[in-house]
Each structure stands twice: as structure tokens, then as C-alpha cells.
Tab-separated table of N, CA and C in Angstrom:
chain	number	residue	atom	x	y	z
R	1	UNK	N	-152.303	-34.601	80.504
R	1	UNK	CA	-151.779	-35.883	80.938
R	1	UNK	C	-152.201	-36.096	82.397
R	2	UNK	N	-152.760	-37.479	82.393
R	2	UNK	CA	-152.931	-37.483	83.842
R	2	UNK	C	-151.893	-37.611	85.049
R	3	UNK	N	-152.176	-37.553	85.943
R	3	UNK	CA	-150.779	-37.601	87.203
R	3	UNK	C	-150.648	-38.545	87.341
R	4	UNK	N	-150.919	-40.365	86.929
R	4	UNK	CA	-150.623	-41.222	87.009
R	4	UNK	C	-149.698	-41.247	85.758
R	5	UNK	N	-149.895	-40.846	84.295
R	5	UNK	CA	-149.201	-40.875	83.318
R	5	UNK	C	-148.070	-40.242	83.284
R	6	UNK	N	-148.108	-39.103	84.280
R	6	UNK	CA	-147.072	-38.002	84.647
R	6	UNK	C	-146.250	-38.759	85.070
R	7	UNK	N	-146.150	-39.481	86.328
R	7	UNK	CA	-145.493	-40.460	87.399
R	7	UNK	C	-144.564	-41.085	86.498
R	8	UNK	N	-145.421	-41.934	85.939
R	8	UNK	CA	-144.725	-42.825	85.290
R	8	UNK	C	-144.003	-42.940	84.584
R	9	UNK	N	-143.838	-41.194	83.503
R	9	UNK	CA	-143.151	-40.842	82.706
R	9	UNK	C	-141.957	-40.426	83.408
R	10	UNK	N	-142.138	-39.834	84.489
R	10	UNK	CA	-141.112	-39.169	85.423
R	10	UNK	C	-140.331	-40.366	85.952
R	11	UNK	N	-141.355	-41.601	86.880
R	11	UNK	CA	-140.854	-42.528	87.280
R	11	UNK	C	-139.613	-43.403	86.003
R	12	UNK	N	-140.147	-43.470	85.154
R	12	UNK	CA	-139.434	-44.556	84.100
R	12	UNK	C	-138.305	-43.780	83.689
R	13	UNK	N	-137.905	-42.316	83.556
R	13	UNK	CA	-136.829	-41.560	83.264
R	13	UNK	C	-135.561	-41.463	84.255
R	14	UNK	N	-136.135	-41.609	85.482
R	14	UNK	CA	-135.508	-40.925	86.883
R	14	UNK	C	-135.102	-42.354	87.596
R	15	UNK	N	-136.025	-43.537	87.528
R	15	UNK	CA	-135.728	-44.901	88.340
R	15	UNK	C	-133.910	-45.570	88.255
R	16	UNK	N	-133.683	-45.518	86.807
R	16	UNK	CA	-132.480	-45.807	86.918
R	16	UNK	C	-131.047	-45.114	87.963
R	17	UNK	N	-131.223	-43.617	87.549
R	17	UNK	CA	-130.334	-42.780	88.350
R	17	UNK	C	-130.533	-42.920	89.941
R	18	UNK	N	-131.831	-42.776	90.262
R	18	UNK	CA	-131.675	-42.878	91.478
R	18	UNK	C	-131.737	-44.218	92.170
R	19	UNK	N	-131.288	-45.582	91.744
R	19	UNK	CA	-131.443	-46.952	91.961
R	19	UNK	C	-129.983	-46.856	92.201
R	20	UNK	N	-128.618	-46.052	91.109
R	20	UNK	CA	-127.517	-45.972	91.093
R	20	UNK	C	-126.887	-44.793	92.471
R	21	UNK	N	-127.724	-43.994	92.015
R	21	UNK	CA	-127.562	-43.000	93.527
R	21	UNK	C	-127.489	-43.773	94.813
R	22	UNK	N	-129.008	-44.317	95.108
R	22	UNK	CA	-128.944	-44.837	96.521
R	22	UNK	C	-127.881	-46.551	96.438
R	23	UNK	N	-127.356	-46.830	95.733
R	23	UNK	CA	-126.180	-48.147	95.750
R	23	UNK	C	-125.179	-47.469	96.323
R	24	UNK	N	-124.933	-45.934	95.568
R	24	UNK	CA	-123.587	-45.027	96.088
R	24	UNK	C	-123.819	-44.782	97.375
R	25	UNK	N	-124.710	-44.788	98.245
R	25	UNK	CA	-124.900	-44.206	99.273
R	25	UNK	C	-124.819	-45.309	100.387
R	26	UNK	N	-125.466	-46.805	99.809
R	26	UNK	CA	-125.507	-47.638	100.990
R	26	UNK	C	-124.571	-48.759	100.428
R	27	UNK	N	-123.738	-48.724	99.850
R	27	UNK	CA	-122.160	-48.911	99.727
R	27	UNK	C	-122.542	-50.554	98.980
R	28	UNK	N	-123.653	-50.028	98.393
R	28	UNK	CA	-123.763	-51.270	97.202
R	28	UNK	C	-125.021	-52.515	97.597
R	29	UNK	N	-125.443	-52.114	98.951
R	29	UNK	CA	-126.333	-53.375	99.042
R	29	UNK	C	-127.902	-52.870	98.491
R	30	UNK	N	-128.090	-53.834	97.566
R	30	UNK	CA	-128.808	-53.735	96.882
R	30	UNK	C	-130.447	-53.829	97.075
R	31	UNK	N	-130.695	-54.817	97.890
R	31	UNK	CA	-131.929	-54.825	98.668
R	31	UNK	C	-131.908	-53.553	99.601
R	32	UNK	N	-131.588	-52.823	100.085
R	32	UNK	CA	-131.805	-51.867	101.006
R	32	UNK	C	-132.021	-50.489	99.744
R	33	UNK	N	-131.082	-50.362	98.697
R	33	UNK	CA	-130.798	-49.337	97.974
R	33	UNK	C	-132.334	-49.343	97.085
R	34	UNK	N	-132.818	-50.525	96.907
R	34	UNK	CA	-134.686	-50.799	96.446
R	34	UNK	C	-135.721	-49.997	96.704
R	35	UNK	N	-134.794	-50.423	98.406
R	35	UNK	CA	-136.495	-49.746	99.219
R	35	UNK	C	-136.549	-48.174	99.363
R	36	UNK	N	-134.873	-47.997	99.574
R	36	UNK	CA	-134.792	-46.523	99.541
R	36	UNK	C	-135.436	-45.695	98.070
R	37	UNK	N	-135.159	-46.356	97.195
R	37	UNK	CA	-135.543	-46.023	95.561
R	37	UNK	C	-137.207	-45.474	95.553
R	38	UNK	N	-137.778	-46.797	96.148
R	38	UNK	CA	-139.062	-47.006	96.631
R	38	UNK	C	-140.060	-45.543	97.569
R	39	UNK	N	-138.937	-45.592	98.759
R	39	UNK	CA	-139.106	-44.594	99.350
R	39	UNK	C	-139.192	-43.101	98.637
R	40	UNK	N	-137.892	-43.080	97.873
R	40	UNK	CA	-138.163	-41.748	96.719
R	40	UNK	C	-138.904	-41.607	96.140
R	41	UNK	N	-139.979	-42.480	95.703
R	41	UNK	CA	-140.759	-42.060	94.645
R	41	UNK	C	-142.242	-42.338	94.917
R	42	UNK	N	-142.393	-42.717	96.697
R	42	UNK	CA	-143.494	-42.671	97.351
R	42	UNK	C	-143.678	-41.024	97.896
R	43	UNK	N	-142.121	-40.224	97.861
R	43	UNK	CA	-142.583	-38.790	98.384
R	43	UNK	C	-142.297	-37.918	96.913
R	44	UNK	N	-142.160	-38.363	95.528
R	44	UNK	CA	-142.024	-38.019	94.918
R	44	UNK	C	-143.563	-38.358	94.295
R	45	UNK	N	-144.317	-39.246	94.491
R	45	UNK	CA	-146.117	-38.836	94.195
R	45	UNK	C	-146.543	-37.828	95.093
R	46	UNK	N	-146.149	-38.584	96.337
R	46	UNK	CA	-146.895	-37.549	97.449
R	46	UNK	C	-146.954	-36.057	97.501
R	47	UNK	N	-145.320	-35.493	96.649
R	47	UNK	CA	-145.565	-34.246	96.670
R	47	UNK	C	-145.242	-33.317	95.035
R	48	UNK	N	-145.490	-34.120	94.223
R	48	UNK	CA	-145.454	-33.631	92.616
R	48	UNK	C	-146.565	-32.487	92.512
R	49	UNK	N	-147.162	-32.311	92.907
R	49	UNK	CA	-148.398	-31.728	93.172
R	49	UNK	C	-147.576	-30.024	93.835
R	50	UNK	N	-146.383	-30.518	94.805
R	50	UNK	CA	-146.043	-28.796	94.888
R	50	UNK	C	-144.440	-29.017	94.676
R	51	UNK	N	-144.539	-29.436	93.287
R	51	UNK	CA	-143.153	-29.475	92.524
R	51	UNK	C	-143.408	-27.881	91.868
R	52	UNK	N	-142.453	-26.939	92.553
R	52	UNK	CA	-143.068	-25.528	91.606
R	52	UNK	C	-142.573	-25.400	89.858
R	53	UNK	N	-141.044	-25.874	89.802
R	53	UNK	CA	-140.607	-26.318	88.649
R	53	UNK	C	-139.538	-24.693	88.467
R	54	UNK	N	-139.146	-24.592	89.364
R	54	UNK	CA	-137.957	-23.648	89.835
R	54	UNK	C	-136.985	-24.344	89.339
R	55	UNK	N	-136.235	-25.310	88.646
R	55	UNK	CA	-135.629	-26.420	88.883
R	55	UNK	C	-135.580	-27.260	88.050
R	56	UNK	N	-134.640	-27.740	87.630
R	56	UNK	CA	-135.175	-29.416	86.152
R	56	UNK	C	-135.782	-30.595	87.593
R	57	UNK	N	-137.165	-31.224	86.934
R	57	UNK	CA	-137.297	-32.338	88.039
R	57	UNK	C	-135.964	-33.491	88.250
R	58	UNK	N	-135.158	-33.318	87.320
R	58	UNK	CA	-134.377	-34.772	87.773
R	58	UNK	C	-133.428	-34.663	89.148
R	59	UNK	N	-133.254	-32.855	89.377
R	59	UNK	CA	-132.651	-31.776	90.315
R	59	UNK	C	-133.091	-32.181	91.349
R	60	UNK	N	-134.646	-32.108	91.565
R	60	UNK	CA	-135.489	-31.835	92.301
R	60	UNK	C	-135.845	-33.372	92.864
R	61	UNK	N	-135.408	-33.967	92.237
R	61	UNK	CA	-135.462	-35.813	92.875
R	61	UNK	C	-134.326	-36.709	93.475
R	62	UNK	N	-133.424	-36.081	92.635
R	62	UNK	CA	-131.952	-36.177	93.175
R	62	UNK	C	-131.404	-35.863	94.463
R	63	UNK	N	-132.424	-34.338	94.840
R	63	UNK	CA	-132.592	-33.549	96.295
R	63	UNK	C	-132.943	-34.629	96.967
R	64	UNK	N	-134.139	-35.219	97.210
R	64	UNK	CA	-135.233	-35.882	97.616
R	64	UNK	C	-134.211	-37.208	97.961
R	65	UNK	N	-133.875	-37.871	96.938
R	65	UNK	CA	-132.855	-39.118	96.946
R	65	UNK	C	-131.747	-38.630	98.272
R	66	UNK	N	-130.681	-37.653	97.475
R	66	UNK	CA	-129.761	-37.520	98.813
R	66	UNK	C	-130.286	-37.524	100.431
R	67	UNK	N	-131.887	-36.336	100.223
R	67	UNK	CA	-131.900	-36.601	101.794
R	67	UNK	C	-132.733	-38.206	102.238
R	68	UNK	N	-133.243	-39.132	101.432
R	68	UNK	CA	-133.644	-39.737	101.970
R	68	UNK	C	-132.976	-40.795	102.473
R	69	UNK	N	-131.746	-40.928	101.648
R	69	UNK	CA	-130.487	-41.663	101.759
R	69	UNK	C	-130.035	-41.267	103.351
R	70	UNK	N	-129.182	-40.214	102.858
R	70	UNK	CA	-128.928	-39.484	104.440
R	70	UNK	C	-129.381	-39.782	105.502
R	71	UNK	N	-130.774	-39.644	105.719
R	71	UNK	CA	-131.612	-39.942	106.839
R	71	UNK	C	-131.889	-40.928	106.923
R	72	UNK	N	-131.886	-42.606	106.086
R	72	UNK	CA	-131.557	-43.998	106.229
R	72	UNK	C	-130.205	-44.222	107.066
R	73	UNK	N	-128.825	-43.361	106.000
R	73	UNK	CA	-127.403	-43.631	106.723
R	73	UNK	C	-127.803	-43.208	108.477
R	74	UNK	N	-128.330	-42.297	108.567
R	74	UNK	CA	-128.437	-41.463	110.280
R	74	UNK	C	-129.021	-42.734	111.440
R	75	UNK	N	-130.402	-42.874	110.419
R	75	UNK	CA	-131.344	-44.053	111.046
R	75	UNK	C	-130.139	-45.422	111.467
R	76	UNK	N	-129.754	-45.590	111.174
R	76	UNK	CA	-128.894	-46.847	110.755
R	76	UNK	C	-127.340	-46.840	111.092
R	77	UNK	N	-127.325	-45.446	111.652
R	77	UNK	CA	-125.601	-45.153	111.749
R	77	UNK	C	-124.650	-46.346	112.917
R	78	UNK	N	-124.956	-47.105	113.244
R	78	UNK	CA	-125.131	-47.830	114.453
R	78	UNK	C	-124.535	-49.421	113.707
R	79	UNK	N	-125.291	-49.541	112.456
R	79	UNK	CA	-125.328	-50.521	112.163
R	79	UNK	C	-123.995	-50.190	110.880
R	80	UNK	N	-123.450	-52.084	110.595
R	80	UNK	CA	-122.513	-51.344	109.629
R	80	UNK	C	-123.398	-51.948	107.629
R	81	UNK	N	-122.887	-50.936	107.115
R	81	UNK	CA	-123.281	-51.425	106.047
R	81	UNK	C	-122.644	-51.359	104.712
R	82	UNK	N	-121.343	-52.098	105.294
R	82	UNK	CA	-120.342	-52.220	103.970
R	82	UNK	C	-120.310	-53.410	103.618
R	83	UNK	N	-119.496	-53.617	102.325
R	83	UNK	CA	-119.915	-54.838	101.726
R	83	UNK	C	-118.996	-56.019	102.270
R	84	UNK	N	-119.247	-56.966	102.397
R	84	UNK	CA	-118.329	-57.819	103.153
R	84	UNK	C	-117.859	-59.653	101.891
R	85	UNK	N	-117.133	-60.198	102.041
R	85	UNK	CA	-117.043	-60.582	100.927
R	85	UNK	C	-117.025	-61.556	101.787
R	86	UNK	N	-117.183	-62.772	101.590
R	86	UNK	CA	-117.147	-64.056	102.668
R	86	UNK	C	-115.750	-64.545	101.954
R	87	UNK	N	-114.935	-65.282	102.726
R	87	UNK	CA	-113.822	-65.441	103.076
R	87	UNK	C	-113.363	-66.585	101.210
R	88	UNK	N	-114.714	-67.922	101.666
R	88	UNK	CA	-115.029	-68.679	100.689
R	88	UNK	C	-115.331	-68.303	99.468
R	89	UNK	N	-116.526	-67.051	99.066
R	89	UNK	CA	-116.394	-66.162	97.572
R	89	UNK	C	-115.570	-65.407	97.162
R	90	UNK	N	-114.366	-65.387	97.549
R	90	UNK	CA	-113.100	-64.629	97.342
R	90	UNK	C	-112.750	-64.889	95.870
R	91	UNK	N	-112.330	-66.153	96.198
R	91	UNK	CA	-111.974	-66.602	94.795
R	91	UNK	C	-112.572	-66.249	93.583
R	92	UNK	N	-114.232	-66.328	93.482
R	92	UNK	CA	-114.813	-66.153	92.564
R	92	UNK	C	-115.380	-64.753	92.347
R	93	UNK	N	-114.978	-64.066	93.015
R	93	UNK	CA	-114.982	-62.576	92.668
R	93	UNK	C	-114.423	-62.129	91.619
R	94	UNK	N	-114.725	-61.805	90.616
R	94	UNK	CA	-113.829	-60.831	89.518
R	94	UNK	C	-113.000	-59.506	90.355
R	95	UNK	N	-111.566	-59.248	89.321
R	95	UNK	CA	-110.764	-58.168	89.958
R	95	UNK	C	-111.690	-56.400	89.386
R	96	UNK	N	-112.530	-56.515	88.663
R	96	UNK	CA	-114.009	-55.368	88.500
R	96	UNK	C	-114.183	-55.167	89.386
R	97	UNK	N	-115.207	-56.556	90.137
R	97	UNK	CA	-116.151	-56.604	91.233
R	97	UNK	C	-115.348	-56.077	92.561
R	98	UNK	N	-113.814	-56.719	93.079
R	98	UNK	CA	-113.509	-56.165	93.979
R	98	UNK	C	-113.328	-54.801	94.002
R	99	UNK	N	-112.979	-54.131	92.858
R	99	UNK	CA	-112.270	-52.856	92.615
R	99	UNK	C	-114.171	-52.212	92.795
R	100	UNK	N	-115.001	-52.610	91.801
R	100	UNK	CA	-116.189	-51.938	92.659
R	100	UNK	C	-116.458	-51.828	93.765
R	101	UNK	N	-116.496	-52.795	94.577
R	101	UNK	CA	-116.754	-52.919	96.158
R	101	UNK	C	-115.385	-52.170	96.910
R	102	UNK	N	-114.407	-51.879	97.120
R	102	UNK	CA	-113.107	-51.250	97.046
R	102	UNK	C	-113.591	-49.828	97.088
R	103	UNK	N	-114.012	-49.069	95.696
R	103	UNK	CA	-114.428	-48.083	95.659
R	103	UNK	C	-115.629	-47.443	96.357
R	104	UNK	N	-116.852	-48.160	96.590
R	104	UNK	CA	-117.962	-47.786	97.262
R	104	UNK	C	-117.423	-48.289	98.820
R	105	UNK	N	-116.237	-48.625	99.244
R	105	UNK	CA	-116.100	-48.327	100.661
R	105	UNK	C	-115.556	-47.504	101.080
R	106	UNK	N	-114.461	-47.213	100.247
R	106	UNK	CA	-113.698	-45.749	100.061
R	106	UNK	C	-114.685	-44.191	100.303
R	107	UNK	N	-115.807	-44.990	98.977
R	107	UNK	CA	-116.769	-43.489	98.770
R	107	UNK	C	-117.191	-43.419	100.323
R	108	UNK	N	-117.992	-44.306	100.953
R	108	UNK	CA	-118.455	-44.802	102.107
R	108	UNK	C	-117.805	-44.222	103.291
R	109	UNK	N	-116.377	-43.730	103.332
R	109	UNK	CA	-115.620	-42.878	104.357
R	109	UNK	C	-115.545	-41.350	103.658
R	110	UNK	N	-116.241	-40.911	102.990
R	110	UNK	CA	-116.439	-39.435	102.715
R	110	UNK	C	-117.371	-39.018	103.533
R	111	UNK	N	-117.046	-37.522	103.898
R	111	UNK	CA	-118.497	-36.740	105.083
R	111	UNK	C	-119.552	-36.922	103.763
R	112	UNK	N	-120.456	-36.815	104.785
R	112	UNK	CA	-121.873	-36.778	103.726
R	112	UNK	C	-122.353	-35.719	102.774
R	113	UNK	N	-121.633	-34.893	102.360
R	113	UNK	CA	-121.543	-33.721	101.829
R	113	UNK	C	-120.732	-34.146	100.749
R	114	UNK	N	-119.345	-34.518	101.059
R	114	UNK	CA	-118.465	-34.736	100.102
R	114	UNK	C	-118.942	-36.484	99.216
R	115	UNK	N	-119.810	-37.176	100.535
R	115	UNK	CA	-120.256	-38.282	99.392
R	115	UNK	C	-121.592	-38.273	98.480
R	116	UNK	N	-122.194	-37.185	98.650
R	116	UNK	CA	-123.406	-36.369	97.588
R	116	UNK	C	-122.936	-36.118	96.766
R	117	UNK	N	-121.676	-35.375	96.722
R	117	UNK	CA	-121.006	-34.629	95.594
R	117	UNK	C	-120.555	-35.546	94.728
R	118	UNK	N	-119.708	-36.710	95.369
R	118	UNK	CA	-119.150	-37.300	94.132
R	118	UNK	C	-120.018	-38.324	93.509
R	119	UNK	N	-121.033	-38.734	94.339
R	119	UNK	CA	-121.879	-39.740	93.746
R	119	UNK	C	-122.825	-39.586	92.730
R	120	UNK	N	-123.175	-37.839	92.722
R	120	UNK	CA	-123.663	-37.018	91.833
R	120	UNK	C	-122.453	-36.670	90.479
R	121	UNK	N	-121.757	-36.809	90.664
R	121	UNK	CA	-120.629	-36.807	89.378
R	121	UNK	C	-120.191	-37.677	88.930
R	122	UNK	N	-120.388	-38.775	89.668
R	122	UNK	CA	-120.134	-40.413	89.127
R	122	UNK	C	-121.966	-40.452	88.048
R	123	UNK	N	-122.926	-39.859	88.647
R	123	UNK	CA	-123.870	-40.166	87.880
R	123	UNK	C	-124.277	-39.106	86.671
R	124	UNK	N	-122.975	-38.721	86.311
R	124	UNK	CA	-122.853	-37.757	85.517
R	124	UNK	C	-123.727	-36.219	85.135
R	125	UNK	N	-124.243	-35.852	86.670
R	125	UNK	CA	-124.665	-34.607	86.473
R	125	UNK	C	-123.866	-33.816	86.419
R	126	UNK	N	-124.375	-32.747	85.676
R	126	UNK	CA	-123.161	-31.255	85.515
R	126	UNK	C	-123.041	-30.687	86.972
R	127	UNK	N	-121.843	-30.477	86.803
R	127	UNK	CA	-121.570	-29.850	88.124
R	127	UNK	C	-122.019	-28.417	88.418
R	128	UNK	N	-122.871	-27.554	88.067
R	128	UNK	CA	-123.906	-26.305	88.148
R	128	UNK	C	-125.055	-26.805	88.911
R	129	UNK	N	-125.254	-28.414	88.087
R	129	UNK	CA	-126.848	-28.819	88.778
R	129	UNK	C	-126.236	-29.568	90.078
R	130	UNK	N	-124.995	-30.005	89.964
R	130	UNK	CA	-124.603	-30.370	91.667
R	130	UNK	C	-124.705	-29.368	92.412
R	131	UNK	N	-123.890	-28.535	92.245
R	131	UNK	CA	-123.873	-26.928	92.983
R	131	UNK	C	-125.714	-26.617	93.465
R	132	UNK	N	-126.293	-26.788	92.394
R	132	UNK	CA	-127.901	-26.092	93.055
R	132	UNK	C	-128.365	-27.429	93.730
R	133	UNK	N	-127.850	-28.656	93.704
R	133	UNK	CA	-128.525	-29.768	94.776
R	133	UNK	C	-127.801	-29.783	95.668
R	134	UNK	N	-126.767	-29.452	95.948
R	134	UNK	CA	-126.060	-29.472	97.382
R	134	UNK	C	-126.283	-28.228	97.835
R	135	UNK	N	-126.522	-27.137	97.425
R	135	UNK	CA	-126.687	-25.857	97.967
R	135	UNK	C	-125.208	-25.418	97.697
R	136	UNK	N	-123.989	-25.124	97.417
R	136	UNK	CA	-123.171	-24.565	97.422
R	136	UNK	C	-122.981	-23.940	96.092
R	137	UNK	N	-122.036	-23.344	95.797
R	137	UNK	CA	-121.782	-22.277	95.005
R	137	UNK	C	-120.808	-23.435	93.856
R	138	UNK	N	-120.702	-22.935	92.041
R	138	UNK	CA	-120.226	-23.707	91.257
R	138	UNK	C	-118.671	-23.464	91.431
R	139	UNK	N	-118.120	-22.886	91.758
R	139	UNK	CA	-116.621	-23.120	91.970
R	139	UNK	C	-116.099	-23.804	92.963
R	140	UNK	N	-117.104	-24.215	94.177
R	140	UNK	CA	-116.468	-24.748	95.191
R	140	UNK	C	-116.766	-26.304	94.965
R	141	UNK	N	-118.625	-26.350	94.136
R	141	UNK	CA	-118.148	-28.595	93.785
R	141	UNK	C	-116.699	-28.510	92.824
R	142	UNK	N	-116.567	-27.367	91.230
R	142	UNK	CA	-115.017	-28.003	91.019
R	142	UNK	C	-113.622	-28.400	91.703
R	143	UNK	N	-113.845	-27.487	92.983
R	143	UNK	CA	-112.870	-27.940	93.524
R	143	UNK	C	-112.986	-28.845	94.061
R	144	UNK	N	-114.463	-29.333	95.083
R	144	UNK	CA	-114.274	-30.415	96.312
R	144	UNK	C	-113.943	-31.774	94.824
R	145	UNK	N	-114.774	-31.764	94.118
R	145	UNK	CA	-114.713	-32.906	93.211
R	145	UNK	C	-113.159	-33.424	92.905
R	146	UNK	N	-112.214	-32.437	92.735
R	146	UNK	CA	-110.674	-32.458	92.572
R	146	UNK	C	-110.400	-33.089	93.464
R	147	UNK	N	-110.574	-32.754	94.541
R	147	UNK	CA	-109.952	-33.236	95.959
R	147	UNK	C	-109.886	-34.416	96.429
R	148	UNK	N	-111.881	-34.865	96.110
R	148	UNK	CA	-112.065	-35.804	96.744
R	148	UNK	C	-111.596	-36.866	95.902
R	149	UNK	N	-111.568	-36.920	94.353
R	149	UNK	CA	-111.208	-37.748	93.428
R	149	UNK	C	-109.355	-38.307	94.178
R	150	UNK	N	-109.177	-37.500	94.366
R	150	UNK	CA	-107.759	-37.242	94.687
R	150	UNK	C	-107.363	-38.533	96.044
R	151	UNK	N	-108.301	-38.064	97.029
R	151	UNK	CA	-108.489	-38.688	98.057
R	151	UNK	C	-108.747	-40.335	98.379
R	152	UNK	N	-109.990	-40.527	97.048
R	152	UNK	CA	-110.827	-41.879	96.745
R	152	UNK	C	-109.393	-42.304	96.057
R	153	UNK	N	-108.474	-41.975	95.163
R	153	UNK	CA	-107.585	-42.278	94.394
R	153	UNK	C	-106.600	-42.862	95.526
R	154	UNK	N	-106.261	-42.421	96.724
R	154	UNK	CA	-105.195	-42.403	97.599
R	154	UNK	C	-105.994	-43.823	98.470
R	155	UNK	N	-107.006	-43.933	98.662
R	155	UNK	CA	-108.084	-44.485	99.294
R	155	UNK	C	-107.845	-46.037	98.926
R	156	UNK	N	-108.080	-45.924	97.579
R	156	UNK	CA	-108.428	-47.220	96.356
R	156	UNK	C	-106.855	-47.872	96.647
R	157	UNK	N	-105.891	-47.341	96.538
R	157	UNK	CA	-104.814	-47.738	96.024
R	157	UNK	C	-104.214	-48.494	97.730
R	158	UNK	N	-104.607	-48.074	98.469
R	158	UNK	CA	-103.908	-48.195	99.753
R	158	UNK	C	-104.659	-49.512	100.785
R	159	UNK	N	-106.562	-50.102	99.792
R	159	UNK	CA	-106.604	-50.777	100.285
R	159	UNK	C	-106.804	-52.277	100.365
């Protein structure tokens, strides 16, 4: 198979998750969460080539996603980038839509560690393959995941 056919197979499997990943990360705005997507899978050609395969690739992109996210949030820490509802579209907001936007501001006040973790369990990876993308050990995501659920729960309700 060629490495363009490769891409694409990889690209068309992986685009969705990490389109949903980087929304979790930049608290839903959608034009920015694009380019970041974009960005993933410009260093995900660039370096498929020394993908050793230690790893399932979706692991190994997911890596790639968190830090590129990360290092957008860092770039950008200055600026704010939560969702803001104009005063006038209130009304026509569905009680979903707020409770979505609600939740990704909530997620949005987790350390960046604890908002990898859950955004990776909202996108339903097993928590073993969280553990080997965050680097920590599998008993400690079951717990942070408890916690933080716990937290976002206390979060949601209070605002």
C-alpha cells in the first residue's frame, strides 16, 4: 500500500476522534479545533515514516493530538477561549446545547493532565490505553477519572 493510501486509511479512521478531542480541548470552538485537527495530521504524515508501532496508531495520534492541543492552549494562554453565548441567542439555545457548552467550560477548568484524561474517556478509550497516553500507571487514570467525574459533576450543577 502506498503511504498516500496508508494516510488516508489512517486519516479517514482517526479524523473523527481527533476533531472531537481537539473541541474537548478548545472548549468547543470549532474553527480553531479544524486547524488544530489539521495540524495533527500534517505531523502525523510528516512522521508515519518513524511510527515504530510499539503502540496501536490511534494511541500514537491521540499522543500527538493532546500535545498539539496543549501547546495551542500554552500559545494562546493569554487569550480567552470559552464559549460565550450572546446575550440575544439565549433564547434560542436548546437546554442540550447549554448543558454542552456548561460542560466543556467546566472540562476547561481541569489541569491539563486531568483534562487529557477525561476527554480521552469521554472519547471512549479504555482506560489502559489512557494510562499508556498520559504516561501514568492503570490504577491511578481509574481513580483520577472518579474524581474528576465527581468534580465536573459538582462543576455542572453549580453553574
Amino acid at each position: 500500500m502506498s503511504k498516500k493510501l496508508k494516510f488516508q486509511k489512517i486519516y479517514d479512521e482517526n479524523y473523527p476522534k481527533v476533531i472531537r478531542l481537539c473541541l474537548g480541548y478548545l472548549s468547543g470552538n470549532e474553527a480553531l479545533a479544524q486547524d488544530m485537527a489539521q495540524e495533527v495530521f500534517i505531523k502525523v504524515w510528516q512522521y508515519l515514516k518513524d511510527f515504530r508501532g510499539d503502540s496501536n496508531i490511534s494511541t500514537w495520534i491521540y499522543r500527538i493530538t493532546v500535545n498539539t492541543c496543549l501547546q495551542e492552549l500554552r500559545k494562546k494562554k493569554n487569550k480567552s477561549l470559552k464559549i460565550e453565548i450572546a446575550s440575544n441567542e439565549a433564547s434560542e439555545v436548546s437546554e442540550i446545547e447549554n448543558q454542552f457548552a456548561s460542560m466543556y467550560r467546566c472540562i476547561d477548568k481541569l489541569s491539563a493532565e486531568n483534562k487529557s484524561i477525561i476527554l480521552l474517556e469521554l472519547e471512549g478509550l479504555p482506560q489502559k490505553e489512557i494510562a499508556e497516553v498520559i504516561g501514568i500507571n492503570h490504577s491511578a487514570v481509574r481513580t483520577r477519572i472518579h474524581r474528576i467525574k465527581d468534580q465536573l459533576s459538582k462543576c455542572v450543577k453549580n453553574e
